[in-house]
CSV table of C-alpha atoms and ligand atoms in Angstrom, one decimal:
chain,number,residue,atom,x,y,z
A,1,UNK,CA,24.7,21.5,-33.0
A,2,UNK,CA,28.1,22.9,-31.5
A,3,UNK,CA,31.2,21.6,-33.7
A,4,UNK,CA,34.5,21.3,-31.9
A,5,UNK,CA,37.5,22.9,-33.4
A,6,UNK,CA,39.2,19.7,-32.6
A,7,UNK,CA,38.6,16.1,-34.5
A,8,UNK,CA,36.9,13.2,-33.0
A,9,UNK,CA,40.2,11.5,-33.4
A,10,UNK,CA,41.3,14.0,-30.6
A,11,UNK,CA,38.6,13.7,-28.6
A,12,UNK,CA,39.0,9.9,-28.5
A,13,UNK,CA,42.6,10.1,-27.7
A,14,UNK,CA,42.7,13.2,-25.1
A,15,UNK,CA,39.1,13.6,-23.5
A,16,UNK,CA,35.3,13.4,-24.1
A,17,UNK,CA,33.6,14.5,-27.3
A,18,UNK,CA,30.6,15.7,-25.2
A,19,UNK,CA,33.0,18.5,-23.6
A,20,UNK,CA,31.6,20.7,-26.8
A,21,UNK,CA,28.8,18.8,-28.4
A,22,UNK,CA,25.5,18.3,-27.3
A,23,UNK,CA,24.6,15.0,-26.0
A,24,UNK,CA,22.3,12.5,-27.9
A,25,UNK,CA,18.6,12.9,-26.9
A,26,UNK,CA,16.3,12.6,-29.7
A,27,UNK,CA,17.1,10.0,-32.5
A,28,UNK,CA,18.2,6.5,-31.8
A,29,UNK,CA,22.0,6.6,-32.0
A,30,UNK,CA,23.1,5.6,-35.4
A,31,UNK,CA,26.7,4.7,-33.6
A,32,UNK,CA,27.7,4.0,-30.2
A,33,UNK,CA,30.6,5.1,-28.1
A,34,UNK,CA,33.0,3.7,-26.0
A,35,UNK,CA,32.1,2.4,-22.6
A,36,UNK,CA,34.0,5.1,-20.5
A,37,UNK,CA,32.5,7.7,-22.7
A,38,UNK,CA,29.1,6.3,-22.0
A,39,UNK,CA,29.7,6.6,-18.4
A,40,UNK,CA,31.2,10.0,-18.0
A,41,UNK,CA,28.2,11.4,-20.5
A,42,UNK,CA,25.2,9.8,-17.8
A,43,UNK,CA,27.7,10.9,-14.6
A,44,UNK,CA,27.8,14.8,-16.1
A,45,UNK,CA,24.4,14.7,-16.6
A,46,UNK,CA,24.1,13.7,-13.1
A,47,UNK,CA,26.1,16.2,-11.8
A,48,UNK,CA,23.4,18.8,-12.2
A,49,UNK,CA,21.0,16.6,-10.0
A,50,UNK,CA,19.8,18.0,-6.5
A,51,UNK,CA,22.1,16.5,-3.8
A,52,UNK,CA,19.8,13.9,-2.0
A,53,UNK,CA,21.5,14.6,1.5
A,54,UNK,CA,19.8,18.1,1.2
A,55,UNK,CA,16.7,16.6,-0.3
A,56,UNK,CA,14.4,16.9,2.9
A,57,UNK,CA,11.1,16.8,0.7
A,58,UNK,CA,11.1,13.1,0.3
A,59,UNK,CA,10.3,10.2,2.6
A,60,UNK,CA,12.3,7.6,0.5
A,61,UNK,CA,15.9,6.5,1.7
A,62,UNK,CA,18.7,8.5,0.7
A,63,UNK,CA,21.4,6.5,2.5
A,64,UNK,CA,22.1,2.7,3.2
A,65,UNK,CA,25.3,1.0,5.1
A,66,UNK,CA,28.1,0.1,2.4
A,67,UNK,CA,27.5,-3.3,3.3
A,68,UNK,CA,24.1,-3.2,2.3
A,69,UNK,CA,25.1,-1.4,-0.9
A,70,UNK,CA,27.2,-4.4,-1.5
A,71,UNK,CA,24.5,-6.8,-1.1
A,72,UNK,CA,22.5,-4.7,-3.6
A,73,UNK,CA,25.0,-4.2,-6.2
A,74,UNK,CA,26.0,-8.1,-5.9
A,75,UNK,CA,22.3,-9.3,-6.8
A,76,UNK,CA,21.4,-6.7,-9.5
A,77,UNK,CA,21.4,-9.7,-12.0
A,78,UNK,CA,18.6,-11.7,-10.2
A,79,UNK,CA,14.9,-11.6,-11.4
A,80,UNK,CA,13.2,-11.5,-8.2
A,81,UNK,CA,10.2,-13.2,-10.1
A,82,UNK,CA,12.0,-16.7,-10.8
A,83,UNK,CA,11.4,-18.6,-7.5
A,84,UNK,CA,12.7,-21.7,-9.1
A,85,UNK,CA,15.6,-20.8,-10.0
A,86,UNK,CA,16.1,-18.4,-6.7
A,87,UNK,CA,14.6,-20.2,-4.3
A,88,UNK,CA,16.5,-18.7,-1.4
A,89,UNK,CA,15.4,-15.1,-2.8
A,90,UNK,CA,11.8,-16.2,-2.2
A,91,UNK,CA,12.4,-17.6,1.0
A,92,UNK,CA,13.8,-14.2,2.2
A,93,UNK,CA,10.8,-12.4,0.7
A,94,UNK,CA,8.4,-14.9,3.3
A,95,UNK,CA,11.0,-14.1,6.2
A,96,UNK,CA,10.6,-10.3,5.6
A,97,UNK,CA,6.8,-10.8,5.4
A,98,UNK,CA,6.7,-12.9,8.4
A,99,UNK,CA,8.8,-10.7,10.6
A,100,UNK,CA,6.9,-7.5,9.1
A,101,UNK,CA,3.5,-8.9,10.3
A,102,UNK,CA,5.1,-9.8,13.7
A,103,UNK,CA,5.8,-6.1,14.0
A,104,UNK,CA,2.1,-5.4,13.3
A,105,UNK,CA,1.2,-7.8,15.8
A,106,UNK,CA,-0.6,-10.4,13.4
A,107,UNK,CA,-2.6,-12.8,15.5
A,108,UNK,CA,-1.6,-15.9,13.7
A,109,UNK,CA,-0.8,-17.3,10.1
A,110,UNK,CA,-0.7,-14.5,7.9
A,111,UNK,CA,0.3,-13.7,4.3
A,112,UNK,CA,1.1,-10.9,1.9
A,113,UNK,CA,3.5,-9.6,-0.6
A,114,UNK,CA,6.6,-7.9,-1.8
A,115,UNK,CA,5.5,-5.1,-4.4
A,116,UNK,CA,7.2,-2.3,-5.9
A,117,UNK,CA,6.1,0.3,-2.8
A,118,UNK,CA,3.1,1.1,-1.3
A,119,UNK,CA,1.3,2.3,-4.8
A,120,UNK,CA,1.4,-1.2,-5.7
A,121,UNK,CA,0.6,-2.6,-2.1
A,122,UNK,CA,-2.4,-0.4,-2.1
A,123,UNK,CA,-3.9,-1.2,-5.4
A,124,UNK,CA,-3.4,-4.9,-4.5
A,125,UNK,CA,-4.9,-4.2,-0.9
A,126,UNK,CA,-7.9,-2.6,-2.2
A,127,UNK,CA,-8.7,-5.1,-4.9
A,128,UNK,CA,-8.9,-7.6,-2.3
A,129,UNK,CA,-11.2,-5.3,-0.2
A,130,UNK,CA,-13.2,-5.1,-3.5
A,131,UNK,CA,-13.4,-9.1,-4.2
A,132,UNK,CA,-14.2,-9.9,-0.5
A,133,UNK,CA,-17.0,-7.2,-0.5
A,134,UNK,CA,-18.5,-8.8,-3.9
A,135,UNK,CA,-18.5,-12.4,-2.4
A,136,UNK,CA,-20.0,-11.0,0.6
A,137,UNK,CA,-22.7,-9.3,-1.7
A,138,UNK,CA,-23.2,-12.2,-3.8
A,139,UNK,CA,-23.6,-14.7,-1.0
A,140,UNK,CA,-26.3,-12.1,0.1
A,141,UNK,CA,-27.8,-12.3,-3.2
A,142,UNK,CA,-27.5,-8.4,-3.2
A,143,UNK,CA,-26.3,-6.1,-6.1
A,144,UNK,CA,-22.9,-5.8,-6.9
A,145,UNK,CA,-22.5,-2.6,-9.0
A,146,UNK,CA,-21.6,-0.1,-6.4
A,147,UNK,CA,-18.7,-0.3,-4.4
A,148,UNK,CA,-17.6,2.7,-2.4
A,149,UNK,CA,-14.3,3.0,-0.5
A,150,UNK,CA,-14.3,5.7,2.5
A,151,UNK,CA,-11.1,7.5,3.3
A,152,UNK,CA,-10.0,11.3,4.3
A,153,UNK,CA,-8.8,14.3,2.1
A,154,UNK,CA,-5.4,13.6,3.9
A,155,UNK,CA,-4.7,10.3,2.0
A,156,UNK,CA,-2.0,10.1,-1.0
A,157,UNK,CA,-3.2,10.5,-4.5
A,158,UNK,CA,-2.9,6.7,-4.7
A,159,UNK,CA,-6.2,5.9,-3.4
A,160,UNK,CA,-8.1,8.0,-5.8
A,161,UNK,CA,-5.8,6.6,-8.6
A,162,UNK,CA,-7.5,2.7,-7.2
A,163,UNK,CA,-10.8,4.3,-7.1
A,164,UNK,CA,-10.8,5.6,-10.5
A,165,UNK,CA,-8.8,2.7,-12.0
A,166,UNK,CA,-10.8,0.1,-10.4
A,167,UNK,CA,-14.0,1.7,-11.0
A,168,UNK,CA,-14.8,2.1,-7.3
A,169,UNK,CA,-16.8,5.4,-5.7
A,170,UNK,CA,-14.5,7.3,-3.6
A,171,UNK,CA,-16.2,8.9,-0.8
A,172,UNK,CA,-13.6,11.5,0.6
A,173,UNK,CA,-13.9,13.2,3.7
A,174,UNK,CA,-12.6,16.9,3.5
A,175,UNK,CA,-9.9,18.3,5.8
A,176,UNK,CA,-10.7,21.8,7.4
A,177,UNK,CA,-8.3,24.8,8.1
A,178,UNK,CA,-6.6,23.2,11.6
A,179,UNK,CA,-7.9,20.0,11.1
A,180,UNK,CA,-5.6,17.6,8.7
A,181,UNK,CA,-6.7,14.2,10.2
A,182,UNK,CA,-10.0,12.4,10.0
A,183,UNK,CA,-11.6,10.4,12.5
A,184,UNK,CA,-14.9,8.4,13.4
A,185,UNK,CA,-17.4,11.1,13.6
A,186,UNK,CA,-16.0,11.9,9.6
A,187,UNK,CA,-16.1,8.6,8.6
A,188,UNK,CA,-19.4,7.5,9.9
A,189,UNK,CA,-22.0,9.3,7.6
A,190,UNK,CA,-20.3,7.5,4.4
A,191,UNK,CA,-20.3,4.0,5.4
A,192,UNK,CA,-23.2,1.6,3.9
A,193,UNK,CA,-23.8,-1.7,2.5
A,194,UNK,CA,-21.8,-0.9,-0.6
A,195,UNK,CA,-18.6,0.4,1.6
A,196,UNK,CA,-15.7,-2.3,0.5
A,197,UNK,CA,-13.4,-0.8,3.4
A,198,UNK,CA,-12.3,2.0,5.1
A,199,UNK,CA,-8.7,3.3,4.6
A,200,UNK,CA,-6.7,5.1,7.5
A,201,UNK,CA,-3.3,6.7,7.4
A,202,UNK,CA,-0.6,6.2,10.0
A,203,UNK,CA,1.8,9.1,8.9
A,204,UNK,CA,0.2,11.4,6.5
A,205,UNK,CA,2.3,13.0,4.0
A,206,UNK,CA,1.0,16.3,4.7
A,207,UNK,CA,1.7,16.7,8.4
A,208,UNK,CA,3.0,13.4,9.4
A,209,UNK,CA,0.0,12.7,11.9
A,210,UNK,CA,-2.2,9.4,12.1
A,211,UNK,CA,-5.9,9.5,11.4
A,212,UNK,CA,-8.0,8.3,14.7
A,213,UNK,CA,-7.4,4.8,13.8
A,214,UNK,CA,-8.5,3.4,17.0
A,215,UNK,CA,-12.0,5.5,16.8
A,216,UNK,CA,-12.5,4.4,13.5
A,217,UNK,CA,-12.0,0.7,14.7
A,218,UNK,CA,-14.6,1.2,17.5
A,219,UNK,CA,-17.0,3.0,14.9
A,220,UNK,CA,-16.6,-0.3,12.5
A,221,UNK,CA,-16.9,-2.9,15.2
A,222,UNK,CA,-20.3,-0.8,16.3
A,223,UNK,CA,-21.5,-0.8,13.0
A,224,UNK,CA,-20.6,-4.4,12.4
A,225,UNK,CA,-22.8,-5.2,16.1
A,226,UNK,CA,-25.6,-3.0,15.4
A,227,UNK,CA,-26.2,-3.4,11.4
A,228,UNK,CA,-24.7,-6.6,10.5
A,229,UNK,CA,-22.2,-4.7,8.2
A,230,UNK,CA,-18.5,-6.2,8.3
A,231,UNK,CA,-16.6,-3.3,7.1
A,232,UNK,CA,-12.6,-3.8,7.3
A,233,UNK,CA,-10.2,-1.1,7.9
A,234,UNK,CA,-7.3,-0.9,5.6
A,235,UNK,CA,-4.2,1.0,7.1
A,236,UNK,CA,-2.0,3.0,4.7
A,237,UNK,CA,1.3,3.0,6.9
A,238,UNK,CA,3.6,3.5,4.1
A,239,UNK,CA,5.5,6.0,6.1
A,240,UNK,CA,4.2,5.0,9.8
A,241,UNK,CA,4.8,1.5,9.8
A,242,UNK,CA,8.2,1.7,10.2
A,243,UNK,CA,8.1,4.3,12.7
A,244,UNK,CA,5.1,3.8,15.5
A,245,UNK,CA,6.4,0.3,16.2
A,246,UNK,CA,9.6,2.0,17.3
A,247,UNK,CA,8.5,5.5,18.5
A,248,UNK,CA,5.3,4.7,20.1
A,249,UNK,CA,4.9,0.8,20.6
A,250,UNK,CA,2.3,1.3,23.0
A,251,UNK,CA,-0.2,3.0,20.6
A,252,UNK,CA,-2.1,0.7,18.9
A,253,UNK,CA,-3.1,0.8,15.0
A,254,UNK,CA,-2.2,-2.2,13.9
A,255,UNK,CA,-3.7,-5.8,14.1
A,256,UNK,CA,-3.9,-5.4,17.7
A,257,UNK,CA,-7.2,-3.5,16.4
A,258,UNK,CA,-9.8,-6.0,15.3
A,259,UNK,CA,-11.2,-4.2,12.1
A,260,UNK,CA,-7.6,-3.8,10.8
A,261,UNK,CA,-7.5,-6.5,8.2
A,262,UNK,CA,-4.6,-5.2,6.2
A,263,UNK,CA,-1.7,-2.7,6.5
A,264,UNK,CA,1.0,-1.5,3.6
A,265,UNK,CA,4.2,-0.1,4.3
A,266,UNK,CA,7.0,1.1,2.3
A,267,UNK,CA,10.2,-0.7,2.9
A,268,UNK,CA,11.8,2.4,1.0
A,269,UNK,CA,10.7,5.2,3.2
A,270,UNK,CA,11.2,4.3,6.9
A,271,UNK,CA,12.0,0.9,6.6
A,272,UNK,CA,15.5,2.4,5.4
A,273,UNK,CA,15.8,0.9,1.9
A,274,UNK,CA,16.4,2.1,-1.3
A,275,UNK,CA,13.7,2.4,-3.8
A,276,UNK,CA,11.7,0.5,-4.6
A,277,UNK,CA,10.3,-2.0,-2.1
A,278,UNK,CA,7.0,-2.2,-0.3
A,279,UNK,CA,5.2,-4.4,1.5
A,280,UNK,CA,1.5,-5.6,1.8
A,281,UNK,CA,0.7,-7.7,4.9
A,282,UNK,CA,-3.0,-9.4,5.4
A,283,UNK,CA,-4.2,-10.0,9.2
A,284,UNK,CA,-5.0,-13.5,8.6
A,285,UNK,CA,-4.3,-15.8,5.5
A,286,UNK,CA,-8.2,-15.5,4.6
A,287,UNK,CA,-8.2,-12.0,4.0
A,288,UNK,CA,-6.5,-12.2,0.7
A,289,UNK,CA,-9.1,-12.7,-1.8
A,290,UNK,CA,-8.3,-16.1,-3.3
A,291,UNK,CA,-9.5,-15.3,-6.7
A,292,UNK,CA,-6.7,-12.5,-7.3
A,293,UNK,CA,-3.8,-15.3,-6.7
A,294,UNK,CA,-2.7,-16.8,-9.9
A,295,UNK,CA,-1.1,-20.3,-10.0
A,296,UNK,CA,1.6,-19.7,-12.5
A,297,UNK,CA,3.2,-22.6,-14.4
A,298,UNK,CA,6.5,-20.8,-15.6
A,299,UNK,CA,10.0,-21.9,-16.2
A,300,UNK,CA,9.0,-25.0,-14.6
A,301,UNK,CA,7.5,-24.4,-11.4
A,302,UNK,CA,4.1,-23.6,-10.2
A,303,UNK,CA,3.9,-20.6,-8.2
A,304,UNK,CA,1.5,-18.5,-6.6
A,305,UNK,CA,1.6,-14.8,-7.4
A,306,UNK,CA,-0.4,-11.8,-6.3
A,307,UNK,CA,1.1,-8.9,-8.0
A,308,UNK,CA,0.2,-6.4,-10.7
A,309,UNK,CA,4.3,-6.2,-11.8
A,310,UNK,CA,5.9,-9.8,-12.8
A,311,UNK,CA,9.8,-9.6,-13.2
A,312,UNK,CA,11.5,-6.9,-10.9
A,313,UNK,CA,15.0,-6.6,-9.0
A,314,UNK,CA,15.3,-8.8,-6.1
A,315,UNK,CA,18.2,-6.5,-4.5
A,316,UNK,CA,15.9,-4.5,-2.2
A,317,UNK,CA,14.1,-7.7,-1.0
A,318,UNK,CA,17.4,-8.8,0.1
A,319,UNK,CA,18.6,-5.3,1.3
A,320,UNK,CA,15.4,-4.9,3.2
A,321,UNK,CA,16.0,-8.5,5.1
A,322,UNK,CA,19.5,-7.1,5.9
A,323,UNK,CA,18.0,-4.0,7.5
A,324,UNK,CA,15.7,-6.0,9.4
A,325,UNK,CA,18.2,-8.5,10.8
A,326,UNK,CA,21.2,-5.9,11.1
A,327,UNK,CA,18.9,-3.4,13.2
A,328,UNK,CA,16.3,-5.3,14.9
A,329,UNK,CA,14.0,-3.9,17.3
A,330,UNK,CA,16.7,-2.1,18.9
A,331,UNK,CA,18.5,-0.6,16.0
A,332,UNK,CA,15.5,0.5,14.7
A,333,UNK,CA,14.5,2.4,17.7
A,334,UNK,CA,17.6,3.9,17.9
A,335,UNK,CA,17.5,5.5,14.6
A,336,UNK,CA,13.8,6.6,14.9
A,337,UNK,CA,14.8,8.0,18.0
A,338,UNK,CA,17.9,10.4,16.6
A,339,UNK,CA,15.7,11.4,14.2
A,340,UNK,CA,12.8,12.3,16.5
A,341,UNK,CA,15.5,14.1,18.7
A,342,UNK,CA,16.4,16.1,15.8
A,343,UNK,CA,13.3,17.1,14.3
A,344,UNK,CA,12.4,18.3,17.8
A,345,UNK,CA,15.5,20.7,17.9
A,346,UNK,CA,14.6,22.0,14.4
A,347,UNK,CA,11.2,22.5,15.8
A,348,UNK,CA,12.5,24.5,18.7
A,349,UNK,CA,15.1,26.7,16.6
A,350,UNK,CA,12.1,27.5,14.2
A,351,UNK,CA,9.6,28.4,17.1
A,352,UNK,CA,12.4,30.4,18.7
A,353,UNK,CA,12.8,32.7,15.4
A,354,UNK,CA,9.2,33.9,16.6
A,355,UNK,CA,8.0,33.8,12.9
A,356,UNK,CA,6.9,30.3,12.6
A,357,UNK,CA,4.3,28.3,13.8
A,358,UNK,CA,5.0,24.8,14.1
A,359,UNK,CA,2.3,22.3,13.4
A,360,UNK,CA,1.3,19.3,15.9
A,361,UNK,CA,4.9,18.7,17.3
A,362,UNK,CA,3.6,17.7,20.6
A,363,UNK,CA,1.4,14.8,19.1
A,364,UNK,CA,2.6,11.0,17.6
A,365,UNK,CA,4.4,12.4,14.3
A,366,UNK,CA,6.8,11.0,11.8
A,367,UNK,CA,10.2,12.3,12.3
A,368,UNK,CA,9.3,15.8,10.4
A,369,UNK,CA,9.1,19.6,11.0
A,370,UNK,CA,5.6,20.9,9.5
A,371,UNK,CA,5.6,24.7,9.8
A,372,UNK,CA,4.1,28.0,8.8
A,373,UNK,CA,4.5,31.4,8.8
A,374,UNK,CA,2.5,33.2,11.6
A,375,UNK,CA,1.7,36.3,10.2
A,376,UNK,CA,2.2,38.3,6.8
A,377,UNK,CA,5.6,39.3,6.4
A,378,UNK,CA,5.7,40.6,3.0
A,379,UNK,CA,6.8,37.1,1.4
A,380,UNK,CA,5.2,33.2,1.9
A,381,UNK,CA,6.1,30.0,2.5
A,382,UNK,CA,6.7,29.4,-1.4
A,383,UNK,CA,9.1,32.4,-1.3
A,384,UNK,CA,11.2,30.6,1.4
A,385,UNK,CA,11.5,27.3,-0.3
A,386,UNK,CA,12.6,28.9,-3.3
A,387,UNK,CA,15.4,31.3,-1.7
A,388,UNK,CA,16.4,28.1,0.6
A,389,UNK,CA,17.2,26.0,-2.5
A,390,UNK,CA,18.6,29.1,-4.6
A,391,UNK,CA,21.0,30.0,-1.7
A,392,UNK,CA,21.9,27.0,0.1
A,393,UNK,CA,20.6,23.8,-2.0
A,394,UNK,CA,18.2,22.7,0.5
A,395,UNK,CA,15.4,21.1,-0.8
A,396,UNK,CA,12.7,22.1,1.5
A,397,UNK,CA,8.9,21.9,-0.1
A,398,UNK,CA,5.7,24.4,0.4
A,399,UNK,CA,2.5,23.4,-0.6
A,400,UNK,CA,-1.2,23.9,0.0
A,401,UNK,CA,-3.6,21.3,1.7
A,402,UNK,CA,-5.8,19.2,0.4
A,403,UNK,CA,-9.8,20.4,0.5
A,404,UNK,CA,-11.4,22.0,2.2
A,405,UNK,CA,-8.0,23.1,3.8
A,406,UNK,CA,-6.6,24.4,0.8
A,407,UNK,CA,-5.9,28.0,1.9
A,408,UNK,CA,-3.5,26.6,4.2
A,409,UNK,CA,0.2,26.9,3.0
A,410,UNK,CA,2.8,24.8,4.9
A,411,UNK,CA,6.3,23.8,4.8
A,412,UNK,CA,7.5,20.4,5.5
A,413,UNK,CA,11.7,19.3,6.5
A,414,UNK,CA,11.9,15.5,6.8
A,415,UNK,CA,14.8,14.8,9.5
A,416,UNK,CA,16.4,11.5,8.2
A,417,UNK,CA,19.0,9.2,9.3
A,418,UNK,CA,21.7,11.5,7.7
A,419,UNK,CA,20.2,14.7,8.9
A,420,UNK,CA,23.1,15.2,12.0
A,421,UNK,CA,23.0,17.9,14.4
A,422,UNK,CA,25.3,20.0,12.8
A,423,UNK,CA,23.3,19.6,9.7
A,424,UNK,CA,19.9,20.7,11.6
A,425,UNK,CA,22.1,23.7,13.0
A,426,UNK,CA,22.9,24.9,9.5
A,427,UNK,CA,19.8,24.6,8.4
A,428,UNK,CA,18.2,26.5,10.9
A,429,UNK,CA,20.4,29.4,10.4
A,430,UNK,CA,20.2,29.0,6.5
A,431,UNK,CA,16.1,29.5,6.9
A,432,UNK,CA,16.8,32.4,9.1
A,433,UNK,CA,18.8,34.2,6.4
A,434,UNK,CA,16.7,33.1,3.8
A,435,UNK,CA,13.8,35.1,5.7
A,436,UNK,CA,16.2,38.1,6.6
A,437,UNK,CA,16.9,38.3,2.6
A,438,UNK,CA,13.3,38.2,1.7
A,439,UNK,CA,12.7,40.8,4.4
A,440,UNK,CA,15.1,43.0,2.3
A,441,UNK,CA,13.9,42.1,-1.3
A,442,UNK,CA,10.4,41.2,-0.7
A,443,UNK,CA,8.7,38.1,-2.2
A,444,UNK,CA,7.9,37.2,-5.5
A,445,UNK,CA,4.2,35.7,-5.5
A,446,UNK,CA,4.3,34.3,-9.3
A,447,UNK,CA,2.3,31.5,-10.0
A,448,UNK,CA,5.0,29.9,-12.4
A,449,UNK,CA,7.4,29.8,-9.7
A,450,UNK,CA,5.1,28.0,-7.4
A,451,UNK,CA,4.9,25.2,-9.9
A,452,UNK,CA,8.3,23.9,-10.1
A,453,UNK,CA,8.9,23.7,-5.9
A,454,UNK,CA,8.3,20.4,-5.1
A,455,UNK,CA,5.1,18.8,-3.6
A,456,UNK,CA,4.3,16.9,-0.8
A,457,UNK,CA,3.6,13.9,-2.4
A,458,UNK,CA,6.6,11.5,-2.0
B,501,LIG,C1,4.5,7.2,-0.1
B,501,LIG,C2,3.1,7.3,0.4
B,501,LIG,C3,2.4,6.4,-0.5
B,501,LIG,C4,3.2,5.9,-1.9
B,501,LIG,O1,4.0,5.2,-1.5
B,501,LIG,P1,5.0,4.7,-2.3
B,501,LIG,O2,6.1,3.8,-1.8
B,501,LIG,O3,6.0,5.9,-2.8
B,501,LIG,O4,4.3,3.7,-3.8
B,501,LIG,C5,1.0,5.9,-0.1
B,501,LIG,N1,0.6,6.5,0.8
B,501,LIG,C6,1.4,7.1,1.9
B,501,LIG,C7,0.7,7.7,3.2
B,501,LIG,C8,2.6,7.6,1.7
B,501,LIG,O5,3.4,8.6,2.4
């Protein structure tokens, strides 16, 4: 440990002991410190963190209005699960569920749950698929030992996680170079009487596109009519659920489609709330397997709970409600269109450089730009990501796609609310300059460096 020539007493009077000392990091502290000192210690550590405004890797919200931040700060001391003590928060959760169900065209009475994010929502939704499948099989006197779930290689890792944790066989449709989403022809061979459901993605993390949800829905209707198998469709709308209703209101992907029985969405992505908040919405109340709901008598009130977590903050539920009432349909539409417009400007600028291929900008897509080098330049996308971060602090990830498109490397820039036109222009110039630097010095193709370039999955 480095020792300071000054005494602790000097530090207490004039400054901060950790200006010259190593910070506590290994053993449980034997002594405390003043509140100011602790505050400085933590803040100084975080000064080395990446700047969220330049984090174009994340789908998660990095900015909220000051009024929303005030709601959050004022409600950090409320445990969301204490419904008896905080009935208004519980009511506000139900309002959010009803509003989002309405946004997704639920036909009538529905139910759902607030979750920590889409991952918890997907675990719960897929558990309900498994339970409902088992009930159907038991009623028909058939075995319930080998459930399977069908999805594409374009899904988030949470789907494979569910299959492993809850003992379900994953039937994964591989991608191919140039084919980054799936459709009915991919799903058809995998569906059988042990299929608990099919999962389709609205807005993949890889390129921001959607699976052919209409086509998969039609296939499942056909299978129901021809083979008597009623296979539910779950839509993973983690990102797309707050984008499509505003940018593509006439594109059907939700409960307008008959076989869509449940949908998850991350409030902390395009719902524009800070992490962690997600939502699981069922088409009808009966789509939630009743066995998964626990009637708990806790702190004096019986309460029906359907969650994997128990205690959690209520601030983000309140912040979600704030956003829903603050923006409404026109506000969300305005914000989504701004992001889309800036994404198009960035895509055009990248194309004009003559070096990049932009992926699927003319299709329905999340507000992002997915792009790759069109030819061998002597450096690759990982080099560009690295150079851009080193020179300018922009976090723009490079990653390879899932099998069988693993030879395709792409870069992806999220264009969020705070990425103004001026930022887009600057980013485009910085990418151009990063490429010019790399053309002079050449790329460095070490695998070590690639590992630290941030991946796509968040
Ligand atoms: C982000 C994402 C998830 C995981 O969501 P969290 O809210 O981070 O738990 C799942 N699926 C897709 C398609 C996603 O984009």
